[in-house]
Coordinates of C-alpha atoms and ligand atoms in Angstrom, one line a residue:
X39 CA -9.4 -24.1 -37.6
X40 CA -8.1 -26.8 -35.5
X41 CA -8.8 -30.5 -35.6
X42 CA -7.9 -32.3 -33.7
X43 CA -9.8 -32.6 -30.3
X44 CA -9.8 -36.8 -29.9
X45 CA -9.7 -37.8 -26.4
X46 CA -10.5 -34.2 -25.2
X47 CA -13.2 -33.8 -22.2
X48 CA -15.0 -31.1 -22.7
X49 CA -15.9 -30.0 -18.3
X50 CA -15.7 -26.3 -18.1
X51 CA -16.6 -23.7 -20.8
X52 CA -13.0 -22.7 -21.3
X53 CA -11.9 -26.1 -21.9
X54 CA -11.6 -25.6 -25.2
X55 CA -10.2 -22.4 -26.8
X56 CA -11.5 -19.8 -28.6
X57 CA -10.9 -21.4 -31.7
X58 CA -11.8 -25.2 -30.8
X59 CA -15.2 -24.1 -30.2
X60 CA -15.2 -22.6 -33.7
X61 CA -14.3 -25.8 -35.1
X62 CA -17.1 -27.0 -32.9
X63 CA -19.8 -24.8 -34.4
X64 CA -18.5 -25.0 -38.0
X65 CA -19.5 -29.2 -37.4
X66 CA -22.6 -28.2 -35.6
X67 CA -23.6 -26.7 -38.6
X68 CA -22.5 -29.0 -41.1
X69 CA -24.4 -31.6 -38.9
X70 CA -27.4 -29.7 -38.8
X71 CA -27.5 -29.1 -42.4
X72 CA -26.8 -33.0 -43.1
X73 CA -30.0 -33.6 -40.6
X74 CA -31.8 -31.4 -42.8
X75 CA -31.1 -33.1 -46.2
X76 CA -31.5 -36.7 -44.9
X77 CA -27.1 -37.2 -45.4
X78 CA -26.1 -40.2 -43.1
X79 CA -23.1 -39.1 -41.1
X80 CA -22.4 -42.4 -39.2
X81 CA -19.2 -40.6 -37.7
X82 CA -19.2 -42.6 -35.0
X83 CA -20.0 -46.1 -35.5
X84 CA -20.0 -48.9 -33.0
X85 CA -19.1 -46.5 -30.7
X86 CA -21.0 -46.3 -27.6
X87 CA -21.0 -43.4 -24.8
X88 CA -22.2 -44.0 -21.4
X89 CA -24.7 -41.3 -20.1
X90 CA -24.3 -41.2 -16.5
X91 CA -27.8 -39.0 -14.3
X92 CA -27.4 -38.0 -11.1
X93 CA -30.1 -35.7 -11.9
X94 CA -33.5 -35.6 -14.3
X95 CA -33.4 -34.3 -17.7
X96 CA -36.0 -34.0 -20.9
X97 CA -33.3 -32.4 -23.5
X98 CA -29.9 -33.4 -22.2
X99 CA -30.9 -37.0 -22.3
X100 CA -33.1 -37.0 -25.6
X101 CA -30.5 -35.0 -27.5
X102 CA -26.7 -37.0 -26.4
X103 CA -29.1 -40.2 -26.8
X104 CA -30.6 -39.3 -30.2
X105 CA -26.9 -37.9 -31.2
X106 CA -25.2 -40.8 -30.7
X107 CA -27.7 -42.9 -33.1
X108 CA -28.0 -40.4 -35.8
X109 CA -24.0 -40.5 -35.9
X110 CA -24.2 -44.6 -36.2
X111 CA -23.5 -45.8 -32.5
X112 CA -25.7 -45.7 -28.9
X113 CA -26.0 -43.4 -26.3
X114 CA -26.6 -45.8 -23.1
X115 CA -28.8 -44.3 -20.6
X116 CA -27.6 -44.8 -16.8
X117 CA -29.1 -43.5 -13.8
X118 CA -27.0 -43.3 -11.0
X119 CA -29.8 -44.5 -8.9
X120 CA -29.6 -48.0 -10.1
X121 CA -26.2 -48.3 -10.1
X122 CA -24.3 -49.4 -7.3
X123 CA -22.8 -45.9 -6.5
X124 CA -24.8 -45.6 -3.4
X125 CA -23.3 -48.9 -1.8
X126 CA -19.6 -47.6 -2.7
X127 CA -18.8 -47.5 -6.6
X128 CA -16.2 -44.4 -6.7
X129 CA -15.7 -42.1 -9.8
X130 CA -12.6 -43.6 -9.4
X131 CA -14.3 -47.0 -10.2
X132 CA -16.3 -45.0 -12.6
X133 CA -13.5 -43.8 -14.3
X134 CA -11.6 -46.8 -14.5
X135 CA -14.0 -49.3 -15.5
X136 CA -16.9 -47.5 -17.9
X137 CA -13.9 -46.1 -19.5
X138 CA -13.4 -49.7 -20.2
X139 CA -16.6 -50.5 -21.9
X140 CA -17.1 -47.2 -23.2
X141 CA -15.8 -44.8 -25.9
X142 CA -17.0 -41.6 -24.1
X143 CA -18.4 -41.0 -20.1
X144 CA -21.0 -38.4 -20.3
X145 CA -22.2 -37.5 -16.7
X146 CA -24.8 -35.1 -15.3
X147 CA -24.1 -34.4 -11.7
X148 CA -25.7 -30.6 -10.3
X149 CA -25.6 -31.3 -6.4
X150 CA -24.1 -27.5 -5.1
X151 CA -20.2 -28.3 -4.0
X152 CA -20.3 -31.8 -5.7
X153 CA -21.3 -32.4 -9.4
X154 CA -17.9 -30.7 -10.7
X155 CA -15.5 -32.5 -8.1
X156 CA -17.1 -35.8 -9.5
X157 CA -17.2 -35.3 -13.1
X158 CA -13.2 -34.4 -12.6
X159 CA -12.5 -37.2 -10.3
X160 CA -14.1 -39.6 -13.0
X161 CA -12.0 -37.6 -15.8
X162 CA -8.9 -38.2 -13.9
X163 CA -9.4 -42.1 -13.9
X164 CA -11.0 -42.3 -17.0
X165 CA -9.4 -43.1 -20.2
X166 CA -11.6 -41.8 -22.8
X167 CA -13.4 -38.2 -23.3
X168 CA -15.5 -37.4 -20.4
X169 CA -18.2 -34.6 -21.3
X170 CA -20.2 -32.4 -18.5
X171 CA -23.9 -32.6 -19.1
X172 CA -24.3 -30.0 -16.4
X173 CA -22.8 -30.1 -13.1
X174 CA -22.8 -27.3 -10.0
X175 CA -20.8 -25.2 -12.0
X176 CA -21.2 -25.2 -15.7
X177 CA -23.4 -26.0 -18.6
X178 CA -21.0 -26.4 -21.5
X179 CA -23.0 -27.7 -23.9
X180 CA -26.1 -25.9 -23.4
X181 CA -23.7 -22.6 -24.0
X182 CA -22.4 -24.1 -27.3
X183 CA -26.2 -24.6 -28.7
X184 CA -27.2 -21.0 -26.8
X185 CA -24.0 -19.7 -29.1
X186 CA -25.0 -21.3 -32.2
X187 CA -28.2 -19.7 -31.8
X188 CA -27.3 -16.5 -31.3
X189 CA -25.4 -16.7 -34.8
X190 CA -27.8 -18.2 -36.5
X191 CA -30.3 -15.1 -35.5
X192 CA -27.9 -12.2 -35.1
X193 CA -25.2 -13.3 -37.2
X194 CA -21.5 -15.0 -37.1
X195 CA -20.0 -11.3 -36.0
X196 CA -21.1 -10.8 -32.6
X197 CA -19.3 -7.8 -32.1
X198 CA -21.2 -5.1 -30.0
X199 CA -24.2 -7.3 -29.7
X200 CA -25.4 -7.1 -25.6
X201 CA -26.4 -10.3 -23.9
X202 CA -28.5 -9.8 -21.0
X203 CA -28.0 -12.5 -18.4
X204 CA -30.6 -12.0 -15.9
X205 CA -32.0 -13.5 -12.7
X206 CA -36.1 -14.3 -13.2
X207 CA -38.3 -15.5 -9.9
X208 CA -39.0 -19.5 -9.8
X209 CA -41.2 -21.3 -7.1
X210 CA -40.6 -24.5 -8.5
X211 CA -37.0 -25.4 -7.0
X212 CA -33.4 -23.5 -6.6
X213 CA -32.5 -23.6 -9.9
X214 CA -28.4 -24.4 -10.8
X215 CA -25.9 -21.5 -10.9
X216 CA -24.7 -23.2 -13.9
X217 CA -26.4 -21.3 -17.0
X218 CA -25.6 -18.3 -16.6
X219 CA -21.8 -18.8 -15.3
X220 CA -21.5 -20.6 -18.9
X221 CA -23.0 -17.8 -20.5
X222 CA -20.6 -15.3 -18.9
X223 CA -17.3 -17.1 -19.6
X224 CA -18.0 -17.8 -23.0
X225 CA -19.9 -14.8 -24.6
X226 CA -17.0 -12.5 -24.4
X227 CA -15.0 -14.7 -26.4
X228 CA -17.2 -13.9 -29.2
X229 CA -17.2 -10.6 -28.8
X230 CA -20.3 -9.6 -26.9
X231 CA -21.3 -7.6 -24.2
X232 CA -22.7 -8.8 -21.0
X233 CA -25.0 -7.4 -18.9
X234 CA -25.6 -9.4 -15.7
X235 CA -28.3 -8.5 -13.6
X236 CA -29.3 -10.2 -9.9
X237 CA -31.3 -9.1 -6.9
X238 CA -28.6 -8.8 -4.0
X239 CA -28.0 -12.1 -2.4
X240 CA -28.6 -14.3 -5.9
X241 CA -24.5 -13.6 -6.9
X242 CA -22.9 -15.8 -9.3
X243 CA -19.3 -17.8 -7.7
X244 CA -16.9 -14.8 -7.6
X245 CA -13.7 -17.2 -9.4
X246 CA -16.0 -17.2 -12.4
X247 CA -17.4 -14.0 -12.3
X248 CA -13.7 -13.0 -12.0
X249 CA -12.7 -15.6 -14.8
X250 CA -15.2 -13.9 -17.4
X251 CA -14.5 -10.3 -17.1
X252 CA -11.1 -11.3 -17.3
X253 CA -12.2 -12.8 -20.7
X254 CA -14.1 -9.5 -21.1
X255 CA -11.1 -7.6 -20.6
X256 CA -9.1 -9.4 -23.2
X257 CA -12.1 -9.3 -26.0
X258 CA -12.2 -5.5 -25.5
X259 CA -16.1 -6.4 -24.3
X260 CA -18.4 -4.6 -22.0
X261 CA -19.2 -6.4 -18.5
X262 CA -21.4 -4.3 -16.4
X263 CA -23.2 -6.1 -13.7
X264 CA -27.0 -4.4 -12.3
X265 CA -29.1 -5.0 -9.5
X266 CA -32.3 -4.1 -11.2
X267 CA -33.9 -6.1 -14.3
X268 CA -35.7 -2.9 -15.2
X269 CA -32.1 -1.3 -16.2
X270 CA -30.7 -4.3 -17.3
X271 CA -32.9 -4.8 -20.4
X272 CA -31.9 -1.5 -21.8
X273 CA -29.9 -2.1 -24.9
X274 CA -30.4 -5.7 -25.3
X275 CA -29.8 -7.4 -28.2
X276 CA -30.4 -10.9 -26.8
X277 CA -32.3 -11.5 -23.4
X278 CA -31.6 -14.3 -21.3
X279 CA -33.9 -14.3 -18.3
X280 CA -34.3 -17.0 -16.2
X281 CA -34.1 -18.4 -12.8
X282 CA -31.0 -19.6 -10.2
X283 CA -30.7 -20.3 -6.2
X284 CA -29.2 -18.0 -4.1
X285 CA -26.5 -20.8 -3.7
X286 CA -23.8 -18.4 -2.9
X287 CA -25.6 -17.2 0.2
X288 CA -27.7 -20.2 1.3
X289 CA -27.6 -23.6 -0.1
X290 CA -30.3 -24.4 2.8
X291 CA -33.1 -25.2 0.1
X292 CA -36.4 -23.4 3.0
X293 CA -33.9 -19.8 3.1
X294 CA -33.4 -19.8 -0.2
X295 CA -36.8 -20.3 -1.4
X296 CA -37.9 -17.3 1.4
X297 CA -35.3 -15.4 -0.8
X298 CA -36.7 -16.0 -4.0
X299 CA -40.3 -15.2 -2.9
X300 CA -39.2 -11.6 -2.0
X301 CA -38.3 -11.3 -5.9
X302 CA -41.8 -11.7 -7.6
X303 CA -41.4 -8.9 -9.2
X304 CA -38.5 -10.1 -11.3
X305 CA -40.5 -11.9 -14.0
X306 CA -39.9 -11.8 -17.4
X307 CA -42.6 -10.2 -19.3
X308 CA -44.2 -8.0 -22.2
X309 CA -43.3 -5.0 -20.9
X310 CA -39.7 -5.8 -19.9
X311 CA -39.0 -6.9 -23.3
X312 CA -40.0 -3.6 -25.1
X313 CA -37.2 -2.1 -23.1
X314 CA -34.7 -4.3 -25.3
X315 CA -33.9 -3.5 -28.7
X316 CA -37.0 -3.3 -30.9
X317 CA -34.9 -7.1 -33.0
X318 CA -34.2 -8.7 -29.4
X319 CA -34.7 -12.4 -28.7
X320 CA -35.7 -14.3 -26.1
X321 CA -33.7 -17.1 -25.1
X322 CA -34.2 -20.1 -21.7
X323 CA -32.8 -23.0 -21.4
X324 CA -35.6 -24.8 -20.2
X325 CA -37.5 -25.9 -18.3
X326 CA -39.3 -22.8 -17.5
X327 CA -41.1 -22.1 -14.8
X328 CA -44.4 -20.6 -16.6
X329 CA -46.3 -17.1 -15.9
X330 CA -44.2 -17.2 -13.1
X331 CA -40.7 -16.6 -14.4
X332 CA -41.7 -15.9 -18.2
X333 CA -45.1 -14.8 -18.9
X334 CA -46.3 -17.4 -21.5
X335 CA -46.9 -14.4 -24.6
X336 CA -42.8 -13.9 -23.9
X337 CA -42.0 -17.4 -23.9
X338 CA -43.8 -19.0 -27.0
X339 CA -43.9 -15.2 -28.6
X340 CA -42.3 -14.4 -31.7
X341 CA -39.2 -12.7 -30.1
X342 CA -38.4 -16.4 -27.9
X343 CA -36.3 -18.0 -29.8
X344 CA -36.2 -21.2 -27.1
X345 CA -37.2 -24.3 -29.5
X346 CA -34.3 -23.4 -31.7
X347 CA -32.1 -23.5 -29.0
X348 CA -33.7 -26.5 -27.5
X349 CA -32.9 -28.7 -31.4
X350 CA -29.2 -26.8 -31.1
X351 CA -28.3 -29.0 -28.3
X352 CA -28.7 -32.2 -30.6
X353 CA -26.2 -30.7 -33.4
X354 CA -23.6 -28.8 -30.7
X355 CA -23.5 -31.8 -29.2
X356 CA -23.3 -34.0 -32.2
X357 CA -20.4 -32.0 -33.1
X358 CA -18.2 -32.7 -29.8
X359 CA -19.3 -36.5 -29.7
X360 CA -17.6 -36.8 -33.7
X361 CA -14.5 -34.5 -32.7
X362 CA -13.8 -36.1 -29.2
X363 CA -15.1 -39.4 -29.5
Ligands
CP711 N1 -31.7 -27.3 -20.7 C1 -31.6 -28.5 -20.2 O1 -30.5 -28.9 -19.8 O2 -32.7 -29.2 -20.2 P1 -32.9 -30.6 -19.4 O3 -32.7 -30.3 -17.9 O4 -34.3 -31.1 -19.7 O5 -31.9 -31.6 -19.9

């Protein structure tokens, strides 16, 4: 077990190694179980972490600000929008001077070819942890609550379990590419399977893709990548369908939307799940884009196992706030 992760950022998935994010889990759950019986755990008192939005959110900024008052200091909401970013505040400003009057940055950033380059750029000047509430690339924490849930439902050995990481159609907007990049660089670690599935022209960056069957490789995993969601549920232990932009081909918001229209079809539903094993469960991140990406009867059906996921954000996080901070 290793312990010691003070002054650590936590930006990309493989930040930490294999065995950091086990120490990570085993204080999730020790968190979660202290939640449960009522145990303070005021690990980090007086401390205070600023929480930085470029972008909305309804569970990153409920669960780092609820975190950060259950472990005994305050989460302080920022949006970038009423800061004086826009009339020339740098991340190297940023960096310098919140890391001045905070303990921890915390910053969510997802503009395509941007978010990452900032959150590193504030890291660089910064001079305490800096942690990625989602940017362009990656999703770190939401893959450390999506892996706590997958143990907590199929068990701590992971090994020959299949994820199924596949694109689903959304009108609302072009989702990130983030999700799922997170879910394919980290899964493997742990020992399972991947199954990505896409329509042509929705790929994921090909450095990453590259990056997690490399960590495939070196798990002794499976990494088998389909154009058709059809196939891809076939032998899926946990299914993890939801929506992303075409960024790689078109970051122009009108082409990609014309893209996504001409994949109606791929919508998670009733009938798709039956194709996964008979125990299979149903994971999103949220927000979902309803009856239109997941039927509702998938989504709030006995297989989904998305509110679960949802609360693991509060203890994952928890977790890397008391190691880091
Ligand atoms: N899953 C997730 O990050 O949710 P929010 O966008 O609401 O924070």
């Amino acid at each position: 077990m290793q312990t010691f992760l003070k002054g650590r950022d936590l930006i990309g998935d493989l930040d930490f190694s294999k065995e950091e994010v086990e120490t990570v889990l085993e204080v999730a759950f020790d968190l979660k179980r202290k939640r449960a019986l009522g145990e303070p755990h005021p690990y980090l008192r007086d401390k205070v972490l600023a929480m930085l939005f470029f972008f909305s959110s309804t569970r990153t900024r409920g669960s780092f600000e609820a975190g950060m008052a259950q472990l005994g200091g305050h989460g302080a909401f920022i949006e970038s929008a009423t800061t004086q970013i826009a009339h020339g505040d740098t991340a190297q400003e940023v960096g310098e001077i919140y890391g001045r009057y905070f303990d921890g940055i915390a910053i969510r950033h997802c503009d395509w070819l941007e978010g990452n380059k900032y959150i590193n750029e504030v890291a660089k000047y910064s001079r305490v942890p800096v942690l990625n509430m989602q940017c362009d690339i990656y999703h770190p924490f939401q893959c450390l609550a999506d892996l706590m849930t997958i143990m907590e439902k199929k068990g701590r050995d992971l090994r020959k379990k299949r994820i199924v990481v596949s694109w689903a159609y959304a009108s609302s907007y072009l989702k990130p590419i983030s999700v799922p990049q997170s879910l394919i660089l980290q899964m493997p670690r742990f020992g399972m399977d991947v199954t990505l599935a896409y329509p042509k022209g929705f790929e994921l960056m090909p450095d990453i893709v590259e990056q997690a069957q490399q960590e495939a490789k070196k798990a002794g995993t499976a990494f088998d990548i389909v154009n058709d969601m059809d196939e891809a549920m076939k032998g899926g232990d946990i299914i993890y369908a939801k929506s992303w932009g075409p960024l790689l081909t078109t970051a122009d918001k009108v082409k990609g939307k014309e893209m996504q229209d001409s994949h109606k079809d791929w919508i998670m539903d009733g009938r798709r799940l039956k194709m996964a094993n008979p125990d299979a469960i149903y994971m999103h991140p949220l927000p979902a884009d309803r009856d239109i990406e997941v039927t509702t009867d998938v989504l709030t059906g006995p297989q989904s196992v998305v509110y679960d996921e949802a609360e693991n954000r509060l203890h994952a996080q928890k977790a890397v706030m008391a190691l880091t901070m």
